[in-house]
JSON list of C-alpha atoms in Angstrom, two decimals:
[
{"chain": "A", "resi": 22, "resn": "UNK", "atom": "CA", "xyz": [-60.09, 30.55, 47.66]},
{"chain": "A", "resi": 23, "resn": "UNK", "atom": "CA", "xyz": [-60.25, 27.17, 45.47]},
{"chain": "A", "resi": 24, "resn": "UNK", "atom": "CA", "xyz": [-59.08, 28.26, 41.49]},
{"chain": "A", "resi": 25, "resn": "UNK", "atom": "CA", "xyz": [-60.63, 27.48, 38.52]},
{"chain": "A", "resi": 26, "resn": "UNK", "atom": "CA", "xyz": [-60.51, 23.52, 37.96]},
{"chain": "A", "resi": 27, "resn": "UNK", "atom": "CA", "xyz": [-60.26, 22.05, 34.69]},
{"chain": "A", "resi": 28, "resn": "UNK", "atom": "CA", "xyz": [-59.60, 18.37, 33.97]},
{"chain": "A", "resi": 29, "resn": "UNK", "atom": "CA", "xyz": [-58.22, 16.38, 32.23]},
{"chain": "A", "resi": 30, "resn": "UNK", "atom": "CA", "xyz": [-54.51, 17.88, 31.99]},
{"chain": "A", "resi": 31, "resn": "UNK", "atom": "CA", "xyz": [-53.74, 16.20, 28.63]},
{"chain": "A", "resi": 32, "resn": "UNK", "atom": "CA", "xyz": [-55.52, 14.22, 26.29]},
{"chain": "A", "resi": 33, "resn": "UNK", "atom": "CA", "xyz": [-54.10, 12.25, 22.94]},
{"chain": "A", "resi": 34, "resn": "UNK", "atom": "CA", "xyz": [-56.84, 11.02, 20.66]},
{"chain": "A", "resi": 35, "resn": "UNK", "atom": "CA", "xyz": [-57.16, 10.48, 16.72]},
{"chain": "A", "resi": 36, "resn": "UNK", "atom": "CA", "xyz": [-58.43, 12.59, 14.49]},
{"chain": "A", "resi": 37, "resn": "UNK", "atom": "CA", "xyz": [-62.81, 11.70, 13.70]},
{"chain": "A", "resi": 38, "resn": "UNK", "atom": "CA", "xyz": [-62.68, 10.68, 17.95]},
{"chain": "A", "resi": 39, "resn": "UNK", "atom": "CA", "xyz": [-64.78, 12.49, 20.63]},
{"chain": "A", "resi": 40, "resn": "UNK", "atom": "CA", "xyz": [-63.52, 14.25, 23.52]},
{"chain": "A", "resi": 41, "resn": "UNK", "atom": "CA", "xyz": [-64.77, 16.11, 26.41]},
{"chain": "A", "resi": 42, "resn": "UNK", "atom": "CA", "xyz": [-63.00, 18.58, 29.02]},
{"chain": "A", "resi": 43, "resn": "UNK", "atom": "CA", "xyz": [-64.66, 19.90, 32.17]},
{"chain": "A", "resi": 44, "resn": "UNK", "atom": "CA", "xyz": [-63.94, 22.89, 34.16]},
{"chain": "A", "resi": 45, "resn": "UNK", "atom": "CA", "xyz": [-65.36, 23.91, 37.48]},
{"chain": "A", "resi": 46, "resn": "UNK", "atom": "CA", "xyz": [-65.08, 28.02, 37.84]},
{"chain": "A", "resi": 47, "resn": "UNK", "atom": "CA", "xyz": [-64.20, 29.53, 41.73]},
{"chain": "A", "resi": 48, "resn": "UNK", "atom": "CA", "xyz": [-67.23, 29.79, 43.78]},
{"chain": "A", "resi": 49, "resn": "UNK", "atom": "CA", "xyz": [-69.69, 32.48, 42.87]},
{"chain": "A", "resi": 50, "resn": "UNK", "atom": "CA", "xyz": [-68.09, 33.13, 39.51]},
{"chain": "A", "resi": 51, "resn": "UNK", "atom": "CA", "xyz": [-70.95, 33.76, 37.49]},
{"chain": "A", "resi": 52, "resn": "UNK", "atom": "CA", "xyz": [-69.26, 33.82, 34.39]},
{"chain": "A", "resi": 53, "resn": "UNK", "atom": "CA", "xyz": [-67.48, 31.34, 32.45]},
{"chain": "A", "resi": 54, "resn": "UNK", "atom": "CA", "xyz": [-65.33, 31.33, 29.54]},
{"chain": "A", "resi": 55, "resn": "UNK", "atom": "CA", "xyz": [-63.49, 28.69, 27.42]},
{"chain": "A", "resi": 56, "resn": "UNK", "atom": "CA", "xyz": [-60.66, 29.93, 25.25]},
{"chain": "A", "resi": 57, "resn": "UNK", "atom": "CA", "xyz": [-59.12, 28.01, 22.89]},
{"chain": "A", "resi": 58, "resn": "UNK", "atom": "CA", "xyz": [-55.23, 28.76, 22.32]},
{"chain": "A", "resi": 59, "resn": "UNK", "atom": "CA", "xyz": [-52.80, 27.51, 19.43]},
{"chain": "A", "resi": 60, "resn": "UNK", "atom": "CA", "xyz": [-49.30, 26.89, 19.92]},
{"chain": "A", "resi": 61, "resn": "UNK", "atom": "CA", "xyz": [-47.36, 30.53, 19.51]},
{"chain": "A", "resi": 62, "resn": "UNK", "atom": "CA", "xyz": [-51.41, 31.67, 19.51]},
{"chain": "A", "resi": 63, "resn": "UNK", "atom": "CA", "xyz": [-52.90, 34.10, 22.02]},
{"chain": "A", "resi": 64, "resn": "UNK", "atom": "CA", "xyz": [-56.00, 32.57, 23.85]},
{"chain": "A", "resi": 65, "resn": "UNK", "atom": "CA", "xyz": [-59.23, 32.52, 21.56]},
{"chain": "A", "resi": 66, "resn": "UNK", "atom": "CA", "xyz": [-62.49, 32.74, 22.89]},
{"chain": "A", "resi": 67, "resn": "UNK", "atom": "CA", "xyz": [-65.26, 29.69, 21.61]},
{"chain": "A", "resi": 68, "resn": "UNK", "atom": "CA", "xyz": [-67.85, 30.33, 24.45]},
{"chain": "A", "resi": 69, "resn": "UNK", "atom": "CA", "xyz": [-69.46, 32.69, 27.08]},
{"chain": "A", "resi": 70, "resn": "UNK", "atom": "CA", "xyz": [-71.83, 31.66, 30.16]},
{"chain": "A", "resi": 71, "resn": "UNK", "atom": "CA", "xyz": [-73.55, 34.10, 32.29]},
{"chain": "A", "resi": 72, "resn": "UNK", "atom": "CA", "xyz": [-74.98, 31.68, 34.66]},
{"chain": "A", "resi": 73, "resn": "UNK", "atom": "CA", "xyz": [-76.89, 28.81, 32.39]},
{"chain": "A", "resi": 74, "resn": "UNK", "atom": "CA", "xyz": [-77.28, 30.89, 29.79]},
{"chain": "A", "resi": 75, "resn": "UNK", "atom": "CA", "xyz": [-74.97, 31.45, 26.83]},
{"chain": "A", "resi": 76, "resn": "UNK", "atom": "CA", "xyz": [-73.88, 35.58, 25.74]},
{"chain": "A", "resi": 77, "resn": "UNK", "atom": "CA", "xyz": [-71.60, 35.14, 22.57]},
{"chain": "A", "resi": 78, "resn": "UNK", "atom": "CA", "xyz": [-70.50, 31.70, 21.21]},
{"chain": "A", "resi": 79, "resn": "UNK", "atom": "CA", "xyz": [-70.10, 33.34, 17.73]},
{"chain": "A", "resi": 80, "resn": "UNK", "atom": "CA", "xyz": [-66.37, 31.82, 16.97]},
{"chain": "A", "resi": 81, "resn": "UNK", "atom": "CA", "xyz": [-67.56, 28.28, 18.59]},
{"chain": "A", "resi": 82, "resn": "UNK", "atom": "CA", "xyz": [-67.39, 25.85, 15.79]},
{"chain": "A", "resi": 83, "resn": "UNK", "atom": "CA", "xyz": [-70.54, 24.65, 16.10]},
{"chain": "A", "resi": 84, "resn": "UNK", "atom": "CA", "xyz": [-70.44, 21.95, 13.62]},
{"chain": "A", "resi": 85, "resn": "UNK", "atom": "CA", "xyz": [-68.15, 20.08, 15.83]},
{"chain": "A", "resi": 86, "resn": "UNK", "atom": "CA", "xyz": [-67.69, 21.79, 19.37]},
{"chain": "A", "resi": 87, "resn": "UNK", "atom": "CA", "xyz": [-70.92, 21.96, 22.15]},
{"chain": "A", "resi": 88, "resn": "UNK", "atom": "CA", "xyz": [-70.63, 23.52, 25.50]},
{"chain": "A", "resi": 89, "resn": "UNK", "atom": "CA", "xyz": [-73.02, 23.37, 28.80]},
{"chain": "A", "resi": 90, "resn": "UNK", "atom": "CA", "xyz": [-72.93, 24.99, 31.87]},
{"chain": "A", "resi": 91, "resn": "UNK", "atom": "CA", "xyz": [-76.15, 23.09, 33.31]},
{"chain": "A", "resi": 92, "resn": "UNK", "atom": "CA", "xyz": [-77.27, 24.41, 36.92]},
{"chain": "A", "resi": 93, "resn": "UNK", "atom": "CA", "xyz": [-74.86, 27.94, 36.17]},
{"chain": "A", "resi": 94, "resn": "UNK", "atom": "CA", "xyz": [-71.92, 26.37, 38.12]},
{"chain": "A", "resi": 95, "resn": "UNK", "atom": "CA", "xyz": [-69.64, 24.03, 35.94]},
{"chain": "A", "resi": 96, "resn": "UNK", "atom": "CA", "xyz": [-69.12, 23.65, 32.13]},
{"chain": "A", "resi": 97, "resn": "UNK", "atom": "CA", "xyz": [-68.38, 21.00, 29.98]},
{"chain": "A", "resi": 98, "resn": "UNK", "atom": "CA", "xyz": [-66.92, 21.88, 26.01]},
{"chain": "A", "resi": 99, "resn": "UNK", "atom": "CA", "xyz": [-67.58, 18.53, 23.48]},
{"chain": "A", "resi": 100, "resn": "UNK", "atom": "CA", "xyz": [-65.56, 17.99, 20.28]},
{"chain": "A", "resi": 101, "resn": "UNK", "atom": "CA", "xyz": [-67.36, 15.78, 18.21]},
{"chain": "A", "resi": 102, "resn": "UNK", "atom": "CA", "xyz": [-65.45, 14.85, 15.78]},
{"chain": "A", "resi": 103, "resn": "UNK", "atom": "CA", "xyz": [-61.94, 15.97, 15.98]},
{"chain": "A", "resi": 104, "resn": "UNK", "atom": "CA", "xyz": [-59.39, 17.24, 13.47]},
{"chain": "A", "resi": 105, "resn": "UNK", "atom": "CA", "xyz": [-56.08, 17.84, 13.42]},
{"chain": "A", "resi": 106, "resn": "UNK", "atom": "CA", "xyz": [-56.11, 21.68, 13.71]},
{"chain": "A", "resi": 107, "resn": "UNK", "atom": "CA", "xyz": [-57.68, 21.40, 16.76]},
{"chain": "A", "resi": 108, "resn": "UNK", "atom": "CA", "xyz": [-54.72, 20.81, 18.82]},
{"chain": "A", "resi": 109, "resn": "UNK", "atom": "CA", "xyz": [-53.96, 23.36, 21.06]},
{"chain": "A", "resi": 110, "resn": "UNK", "atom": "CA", "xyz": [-54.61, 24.28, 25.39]},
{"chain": "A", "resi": 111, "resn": "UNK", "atom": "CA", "xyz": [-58.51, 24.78, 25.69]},
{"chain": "A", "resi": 112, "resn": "UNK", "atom": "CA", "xyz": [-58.63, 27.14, 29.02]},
{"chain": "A", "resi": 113, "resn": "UNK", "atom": "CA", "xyz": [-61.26, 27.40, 31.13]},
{"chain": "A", "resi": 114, "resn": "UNK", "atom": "CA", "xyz": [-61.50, 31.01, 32.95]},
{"chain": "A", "resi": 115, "resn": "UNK", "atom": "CA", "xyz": [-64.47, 32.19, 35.68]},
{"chain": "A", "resi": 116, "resn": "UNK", "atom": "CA", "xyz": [-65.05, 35.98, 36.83]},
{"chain": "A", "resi": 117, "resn": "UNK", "atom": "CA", "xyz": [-67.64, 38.16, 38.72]},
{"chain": "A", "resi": 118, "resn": "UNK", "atom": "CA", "xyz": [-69.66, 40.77, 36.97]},
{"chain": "A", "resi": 119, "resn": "UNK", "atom": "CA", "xyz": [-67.21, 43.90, 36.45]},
{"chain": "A", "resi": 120, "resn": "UNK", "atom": "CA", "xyz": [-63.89, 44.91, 35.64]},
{"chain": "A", "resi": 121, "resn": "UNK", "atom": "CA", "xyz": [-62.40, 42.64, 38.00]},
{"chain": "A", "resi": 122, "resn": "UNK", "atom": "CA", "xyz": [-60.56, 40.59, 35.49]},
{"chain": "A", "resi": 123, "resn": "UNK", "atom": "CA", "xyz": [-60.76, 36.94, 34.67]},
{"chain": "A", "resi": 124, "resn": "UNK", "atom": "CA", "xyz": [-59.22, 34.13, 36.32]},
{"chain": "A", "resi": 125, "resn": "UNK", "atom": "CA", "xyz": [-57.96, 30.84, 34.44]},
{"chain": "A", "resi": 126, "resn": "UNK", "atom": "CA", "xyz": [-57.48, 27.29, 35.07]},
{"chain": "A", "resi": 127, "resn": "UNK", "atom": "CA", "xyz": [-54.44, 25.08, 34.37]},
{"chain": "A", "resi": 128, "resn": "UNK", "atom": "CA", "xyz": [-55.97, 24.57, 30.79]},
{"chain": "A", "resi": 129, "resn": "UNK", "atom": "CA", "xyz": [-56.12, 20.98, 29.07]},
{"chain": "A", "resi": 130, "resn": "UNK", "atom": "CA", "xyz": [-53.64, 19.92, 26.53]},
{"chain": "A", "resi": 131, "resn": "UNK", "atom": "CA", "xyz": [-55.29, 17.93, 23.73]},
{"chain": "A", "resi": 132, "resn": "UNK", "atom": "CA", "xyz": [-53.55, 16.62, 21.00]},
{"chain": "A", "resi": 133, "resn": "UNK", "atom": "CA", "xyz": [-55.33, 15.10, 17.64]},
{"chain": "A", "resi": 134, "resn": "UNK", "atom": "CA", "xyz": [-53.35, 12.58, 16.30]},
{"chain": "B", "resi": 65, "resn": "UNK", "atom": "CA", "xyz": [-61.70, 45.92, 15.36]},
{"chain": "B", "resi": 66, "resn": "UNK", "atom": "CA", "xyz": [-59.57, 45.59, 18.09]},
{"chain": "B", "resi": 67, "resn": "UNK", "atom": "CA", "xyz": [-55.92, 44.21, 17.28]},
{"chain": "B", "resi": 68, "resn": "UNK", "atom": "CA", "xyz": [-53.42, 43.54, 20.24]},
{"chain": "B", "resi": 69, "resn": "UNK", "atom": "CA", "xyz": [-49.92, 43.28, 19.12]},
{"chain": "B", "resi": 70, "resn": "UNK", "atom": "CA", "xyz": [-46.78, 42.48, 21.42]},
{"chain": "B", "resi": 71, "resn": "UNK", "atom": "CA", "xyz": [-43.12, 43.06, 20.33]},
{"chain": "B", "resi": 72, "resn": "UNK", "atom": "CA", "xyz": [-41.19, 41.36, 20.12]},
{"chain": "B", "resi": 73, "resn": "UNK", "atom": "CA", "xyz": [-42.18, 38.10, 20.07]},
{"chain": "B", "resi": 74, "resn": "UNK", "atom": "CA", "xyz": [-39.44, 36.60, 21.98]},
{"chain": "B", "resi": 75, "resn": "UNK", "atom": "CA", "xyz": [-36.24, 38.14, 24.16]},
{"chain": "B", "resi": 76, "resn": "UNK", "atom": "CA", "xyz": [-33.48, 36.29, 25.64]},
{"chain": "B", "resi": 77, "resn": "UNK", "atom": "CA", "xyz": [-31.48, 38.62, 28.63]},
{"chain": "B", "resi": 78, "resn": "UNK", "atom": "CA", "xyz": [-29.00, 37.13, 31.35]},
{"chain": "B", "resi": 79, "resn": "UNK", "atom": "CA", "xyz": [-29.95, 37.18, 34.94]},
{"chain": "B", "resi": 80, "resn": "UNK", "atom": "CA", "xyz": [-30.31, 40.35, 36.79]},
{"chain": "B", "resi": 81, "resn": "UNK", "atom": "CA", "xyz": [-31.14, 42.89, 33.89]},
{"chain": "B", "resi": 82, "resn": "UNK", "atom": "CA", "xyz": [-33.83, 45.24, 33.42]},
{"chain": "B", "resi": 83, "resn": "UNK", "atom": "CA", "xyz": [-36.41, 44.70, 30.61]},
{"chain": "B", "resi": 84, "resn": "UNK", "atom": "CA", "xyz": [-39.63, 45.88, 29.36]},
{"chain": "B", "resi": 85, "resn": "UNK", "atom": "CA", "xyz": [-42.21, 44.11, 27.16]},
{"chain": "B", "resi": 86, "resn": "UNK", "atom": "CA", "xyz": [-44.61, 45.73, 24.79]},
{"chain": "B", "resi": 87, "resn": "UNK", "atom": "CA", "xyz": [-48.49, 45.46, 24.13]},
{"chain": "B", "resi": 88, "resn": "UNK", "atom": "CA", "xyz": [-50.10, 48.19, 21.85]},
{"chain": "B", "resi": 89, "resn": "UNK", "atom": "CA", "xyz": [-53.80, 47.61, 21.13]},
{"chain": "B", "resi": 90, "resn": "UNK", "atom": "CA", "xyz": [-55.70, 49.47, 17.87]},
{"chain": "B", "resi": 91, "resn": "UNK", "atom": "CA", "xyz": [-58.56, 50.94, 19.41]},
{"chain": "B", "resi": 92, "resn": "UNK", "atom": "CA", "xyz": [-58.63, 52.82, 22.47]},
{"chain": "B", "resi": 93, "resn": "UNK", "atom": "CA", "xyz": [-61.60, 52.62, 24.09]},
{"chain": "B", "resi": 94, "resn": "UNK", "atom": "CA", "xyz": [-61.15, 49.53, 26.55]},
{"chain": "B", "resi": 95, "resn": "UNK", "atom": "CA", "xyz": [-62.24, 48.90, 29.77]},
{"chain": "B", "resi": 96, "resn": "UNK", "atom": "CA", "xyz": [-59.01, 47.38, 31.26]},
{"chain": "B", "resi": 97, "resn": "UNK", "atom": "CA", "xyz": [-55.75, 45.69, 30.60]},
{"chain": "B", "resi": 98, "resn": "UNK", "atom": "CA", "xyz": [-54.38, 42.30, 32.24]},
{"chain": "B", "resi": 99, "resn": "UNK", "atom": "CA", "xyz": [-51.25, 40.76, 31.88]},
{"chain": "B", "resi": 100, "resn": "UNK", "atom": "CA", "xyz": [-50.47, 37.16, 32.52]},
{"chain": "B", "resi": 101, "resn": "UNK", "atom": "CA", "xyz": [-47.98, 35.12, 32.78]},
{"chain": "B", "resi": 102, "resn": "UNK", "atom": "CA", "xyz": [-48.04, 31.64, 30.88]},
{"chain": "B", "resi": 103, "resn": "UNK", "atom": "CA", "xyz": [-45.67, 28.74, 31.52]},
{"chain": "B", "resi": 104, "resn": "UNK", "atom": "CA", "xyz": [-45.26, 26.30, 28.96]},
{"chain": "B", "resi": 105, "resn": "UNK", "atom": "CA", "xyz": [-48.32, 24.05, 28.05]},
{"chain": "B", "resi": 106, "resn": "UNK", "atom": "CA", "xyz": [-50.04, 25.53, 30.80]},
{"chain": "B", "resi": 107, "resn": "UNK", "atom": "CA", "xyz": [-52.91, 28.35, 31.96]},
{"chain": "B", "resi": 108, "resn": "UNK", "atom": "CA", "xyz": [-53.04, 31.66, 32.45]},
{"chain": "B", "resi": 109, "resn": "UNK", "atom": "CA", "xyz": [-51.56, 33.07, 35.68]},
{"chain": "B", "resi": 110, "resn": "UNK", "atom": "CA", "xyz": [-52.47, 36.98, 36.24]},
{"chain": "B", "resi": 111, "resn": "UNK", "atom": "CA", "xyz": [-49.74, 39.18, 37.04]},
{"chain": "B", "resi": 112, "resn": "UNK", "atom": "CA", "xyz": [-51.57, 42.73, 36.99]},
{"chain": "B", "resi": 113, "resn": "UNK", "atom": "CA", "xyz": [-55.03, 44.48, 36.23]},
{"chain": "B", "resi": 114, "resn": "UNK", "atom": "CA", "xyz": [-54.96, 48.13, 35.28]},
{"chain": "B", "resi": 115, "resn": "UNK", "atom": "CA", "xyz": [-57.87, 49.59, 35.09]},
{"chain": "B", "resi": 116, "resn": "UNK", "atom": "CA", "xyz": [-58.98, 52.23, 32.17]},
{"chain": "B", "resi": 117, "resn": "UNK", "atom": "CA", "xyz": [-58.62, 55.13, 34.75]},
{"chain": "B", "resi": 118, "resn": "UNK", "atom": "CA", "xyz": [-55.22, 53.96, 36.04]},
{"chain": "B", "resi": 119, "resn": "UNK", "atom": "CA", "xyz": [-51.89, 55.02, 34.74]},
{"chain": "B", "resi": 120, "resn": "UNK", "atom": "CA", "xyz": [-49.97, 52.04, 36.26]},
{"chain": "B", "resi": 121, "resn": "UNK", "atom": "CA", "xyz": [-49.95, 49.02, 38.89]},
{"chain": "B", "resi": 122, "resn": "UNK", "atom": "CA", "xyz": [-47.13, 47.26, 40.44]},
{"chain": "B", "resi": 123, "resn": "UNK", "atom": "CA", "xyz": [-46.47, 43.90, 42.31]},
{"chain": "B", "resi": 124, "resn": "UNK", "atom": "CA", "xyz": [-42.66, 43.63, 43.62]},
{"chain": "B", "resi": 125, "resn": "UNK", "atom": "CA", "xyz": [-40.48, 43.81, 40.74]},
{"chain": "B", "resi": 126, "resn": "UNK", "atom": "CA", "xyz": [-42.88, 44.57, 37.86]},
{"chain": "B", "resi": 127, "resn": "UNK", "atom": "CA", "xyz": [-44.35, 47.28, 37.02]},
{"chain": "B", "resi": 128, "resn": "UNK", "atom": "CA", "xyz": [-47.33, 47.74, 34.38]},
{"chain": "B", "resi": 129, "resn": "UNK", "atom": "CA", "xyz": [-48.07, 50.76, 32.66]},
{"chain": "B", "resi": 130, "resn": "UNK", "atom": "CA", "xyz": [-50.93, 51.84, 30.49]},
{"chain": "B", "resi": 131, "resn": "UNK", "atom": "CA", "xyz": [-51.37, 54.70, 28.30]},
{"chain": "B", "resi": 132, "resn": "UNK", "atom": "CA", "xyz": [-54.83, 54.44, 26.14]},
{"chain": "B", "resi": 133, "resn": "UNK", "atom": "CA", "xyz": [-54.56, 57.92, 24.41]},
{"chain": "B", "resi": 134, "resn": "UNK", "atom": "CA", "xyz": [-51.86, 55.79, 22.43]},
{"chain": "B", "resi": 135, "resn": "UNK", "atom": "CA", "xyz": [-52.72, 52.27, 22.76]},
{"chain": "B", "resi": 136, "resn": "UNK", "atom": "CA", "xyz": [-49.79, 50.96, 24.62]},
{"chain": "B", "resi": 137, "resn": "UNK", "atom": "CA", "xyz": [-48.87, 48.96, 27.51]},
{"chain": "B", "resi": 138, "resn": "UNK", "atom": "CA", "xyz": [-45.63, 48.20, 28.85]},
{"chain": "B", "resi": 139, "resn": "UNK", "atom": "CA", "xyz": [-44.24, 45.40, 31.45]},
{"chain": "B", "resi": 140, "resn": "UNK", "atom": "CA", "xyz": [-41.45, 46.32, 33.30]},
{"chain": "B", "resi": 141, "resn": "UNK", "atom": "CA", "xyz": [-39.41, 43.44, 34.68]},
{"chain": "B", "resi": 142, "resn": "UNK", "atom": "CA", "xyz": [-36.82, 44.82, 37.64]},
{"chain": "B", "resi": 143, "resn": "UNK", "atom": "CA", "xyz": [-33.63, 42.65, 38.41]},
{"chain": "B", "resi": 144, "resn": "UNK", "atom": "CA", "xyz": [-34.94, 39.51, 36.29]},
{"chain": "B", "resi": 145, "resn": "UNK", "atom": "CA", "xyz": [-34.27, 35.92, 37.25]},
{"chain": "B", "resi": 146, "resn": "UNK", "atom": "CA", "xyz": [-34.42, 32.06, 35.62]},
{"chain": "B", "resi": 147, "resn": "UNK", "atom": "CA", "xyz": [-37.63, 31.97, 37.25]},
{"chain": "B", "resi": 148, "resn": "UNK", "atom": "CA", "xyz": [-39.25, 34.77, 35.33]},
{"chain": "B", "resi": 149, "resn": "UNK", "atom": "CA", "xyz": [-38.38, 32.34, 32.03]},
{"chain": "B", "resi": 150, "resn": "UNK", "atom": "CA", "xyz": [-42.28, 32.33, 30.44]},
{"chain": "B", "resi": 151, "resn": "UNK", "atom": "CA", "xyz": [-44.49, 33.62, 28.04]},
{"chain": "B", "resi": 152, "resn": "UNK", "atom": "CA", "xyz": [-45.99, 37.19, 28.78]},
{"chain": "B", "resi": 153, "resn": "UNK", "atom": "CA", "xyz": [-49.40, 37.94, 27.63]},
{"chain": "B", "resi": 154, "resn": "UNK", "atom": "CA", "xyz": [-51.41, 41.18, 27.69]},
{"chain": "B", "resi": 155, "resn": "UNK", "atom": "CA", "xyz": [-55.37, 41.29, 26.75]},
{"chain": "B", "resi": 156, "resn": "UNK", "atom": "CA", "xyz": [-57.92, 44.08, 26.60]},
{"chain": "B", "resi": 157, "resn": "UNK", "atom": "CA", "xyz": [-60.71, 43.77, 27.54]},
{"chain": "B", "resi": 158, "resn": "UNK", "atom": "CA", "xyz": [-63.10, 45.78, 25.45]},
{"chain": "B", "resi": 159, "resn": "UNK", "atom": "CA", "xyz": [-66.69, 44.86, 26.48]},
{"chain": "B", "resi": 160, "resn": "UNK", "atom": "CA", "xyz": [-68.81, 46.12, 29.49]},
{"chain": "B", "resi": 161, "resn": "UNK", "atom": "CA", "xyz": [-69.67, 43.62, 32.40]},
{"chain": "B", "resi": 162, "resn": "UNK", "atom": "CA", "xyz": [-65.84, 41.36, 31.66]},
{"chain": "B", "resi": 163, "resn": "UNK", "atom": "CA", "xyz": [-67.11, 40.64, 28.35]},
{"chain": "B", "resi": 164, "resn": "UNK", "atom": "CA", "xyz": [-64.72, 40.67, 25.16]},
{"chain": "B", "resi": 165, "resn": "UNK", "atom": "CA", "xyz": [-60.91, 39.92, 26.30]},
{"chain": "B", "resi": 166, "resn": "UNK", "atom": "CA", "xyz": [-58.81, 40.28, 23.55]},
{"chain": "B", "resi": 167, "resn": "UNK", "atom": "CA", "xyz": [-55.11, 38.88, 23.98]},
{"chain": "B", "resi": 168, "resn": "UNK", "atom": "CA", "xyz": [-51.72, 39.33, 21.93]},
{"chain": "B", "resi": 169, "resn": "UNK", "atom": "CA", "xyz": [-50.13, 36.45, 20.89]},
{"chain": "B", "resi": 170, "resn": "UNK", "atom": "CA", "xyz": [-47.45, 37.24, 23.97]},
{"chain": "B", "resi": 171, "resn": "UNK", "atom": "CA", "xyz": [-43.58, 37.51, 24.14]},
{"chain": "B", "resi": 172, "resn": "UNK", "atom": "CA", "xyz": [-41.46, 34.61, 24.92]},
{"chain": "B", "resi": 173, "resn": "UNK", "atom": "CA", "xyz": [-39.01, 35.70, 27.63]},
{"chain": "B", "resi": 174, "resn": "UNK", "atom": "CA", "xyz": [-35.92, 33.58, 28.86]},
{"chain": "B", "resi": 175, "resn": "UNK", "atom": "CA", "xyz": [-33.39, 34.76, 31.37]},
{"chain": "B", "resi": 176, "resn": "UNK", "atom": "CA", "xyz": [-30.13, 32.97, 31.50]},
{"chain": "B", "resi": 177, "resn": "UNK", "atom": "CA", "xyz": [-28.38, 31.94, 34.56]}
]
């Protein structure tokens, strides 16, 4: 069974520039989360898909960060523009309906310069 | 609100002892506990899923434990090596369906040679 992709691996941009990460979940995975996590941080979650459709995005800064899961499959989180305090890994995680327990990708490192 | 705490927040040990990490959560009523294991500047890899009903789970030399009457968790490491060198993270997860994982900010484990 593939794992949860998520590219790029690292990013380096300047503060006020836009970046986007993308993260396919495993096959079937109807749920999909993105987590953001601070150096010496525990994860954080920004956004939750249930297929297309979104069921809490309440710490998602949405002045600055979007997310889309179009077609329920893979997801794409925006930040537009950046700032400095949001460095940190941005993980990507999948799971079935359940208590099964979530499954994570390799996470993307962006730094804001 | 749900609060997940891990002591401590780092622990050095030479190669071969015993050790236990620590996750105590605030509010008992959770559906099931994960921990991970986190190399640096990387994702989540999951190490153990106990479910609310389940007193403990193992996978070759650890051992997790979970007691909700009193919030707490425990990791137990047998015979550690270099290789176990990582961050250890715990998360509850508190809402129905895999919604609502809450994580500790983890414990920073190295194992000298």
């Amino acid at each position: 069974e593939a794992g949860v992709a998520q590219s790029p691996r690292y990013k380096i941009i300047e503060k006020r520039q836009s970046v986007a990460f993308w993260c396919n979940p495993i096959s079937g995975h109807a749920t999909l989360y993105w987590y953001q996590q601070i150096l010496g941080q525990g994860p954080k979650l920004l956004i939750q898909f249930q297929n297309n459709g979104v069921v809490d995005d309440s710490q998602l800064p949405k002045d600055r960060f979007s997310a889309e899961r179009l077609k329920g499959v893979d997801s794409t989180l925006k930040i537009q523009p950046a700032k400095l305090e949001d460095s940190a890994v941005y993980l990507c995680a999948s799971s079935l309906p359940g208590l099964g327990g979530y499954t994570f990708g390799s996470g993307t490192r962006l730094t804001v310069v | 609100k749900q609060e997940v705490t891990q002591i401590p927040a780092a622990l050095s040990v030479p190669e071969g002892e015993n050790l236990v990490l620590n996750c105590s959560f605030t509010d008992s009523a959770i559906y099931n506990l994960q921990w991970f294991r986190q190399d640096p500047g990387k994702g989540l890899t999951s190490l153990l899923l106990i479910q609310s009903s389940q007193r403990e789970q193992t996978s070759g030399r650890l051992n997790a434990s979970l007691d909700k009457s009193s919030g707490r968790s425990t990791l137990y490491i047998a015979a550690s090596q270099p290789g176990d060198s990582a961050t250890y993270l715990c998360a509850v997860l508190v809402g129905y369906n895999n919604n609502d994982m809450r994580f500790g900010a983890g414990t920073r484990l190295t194992v000298k040679p």
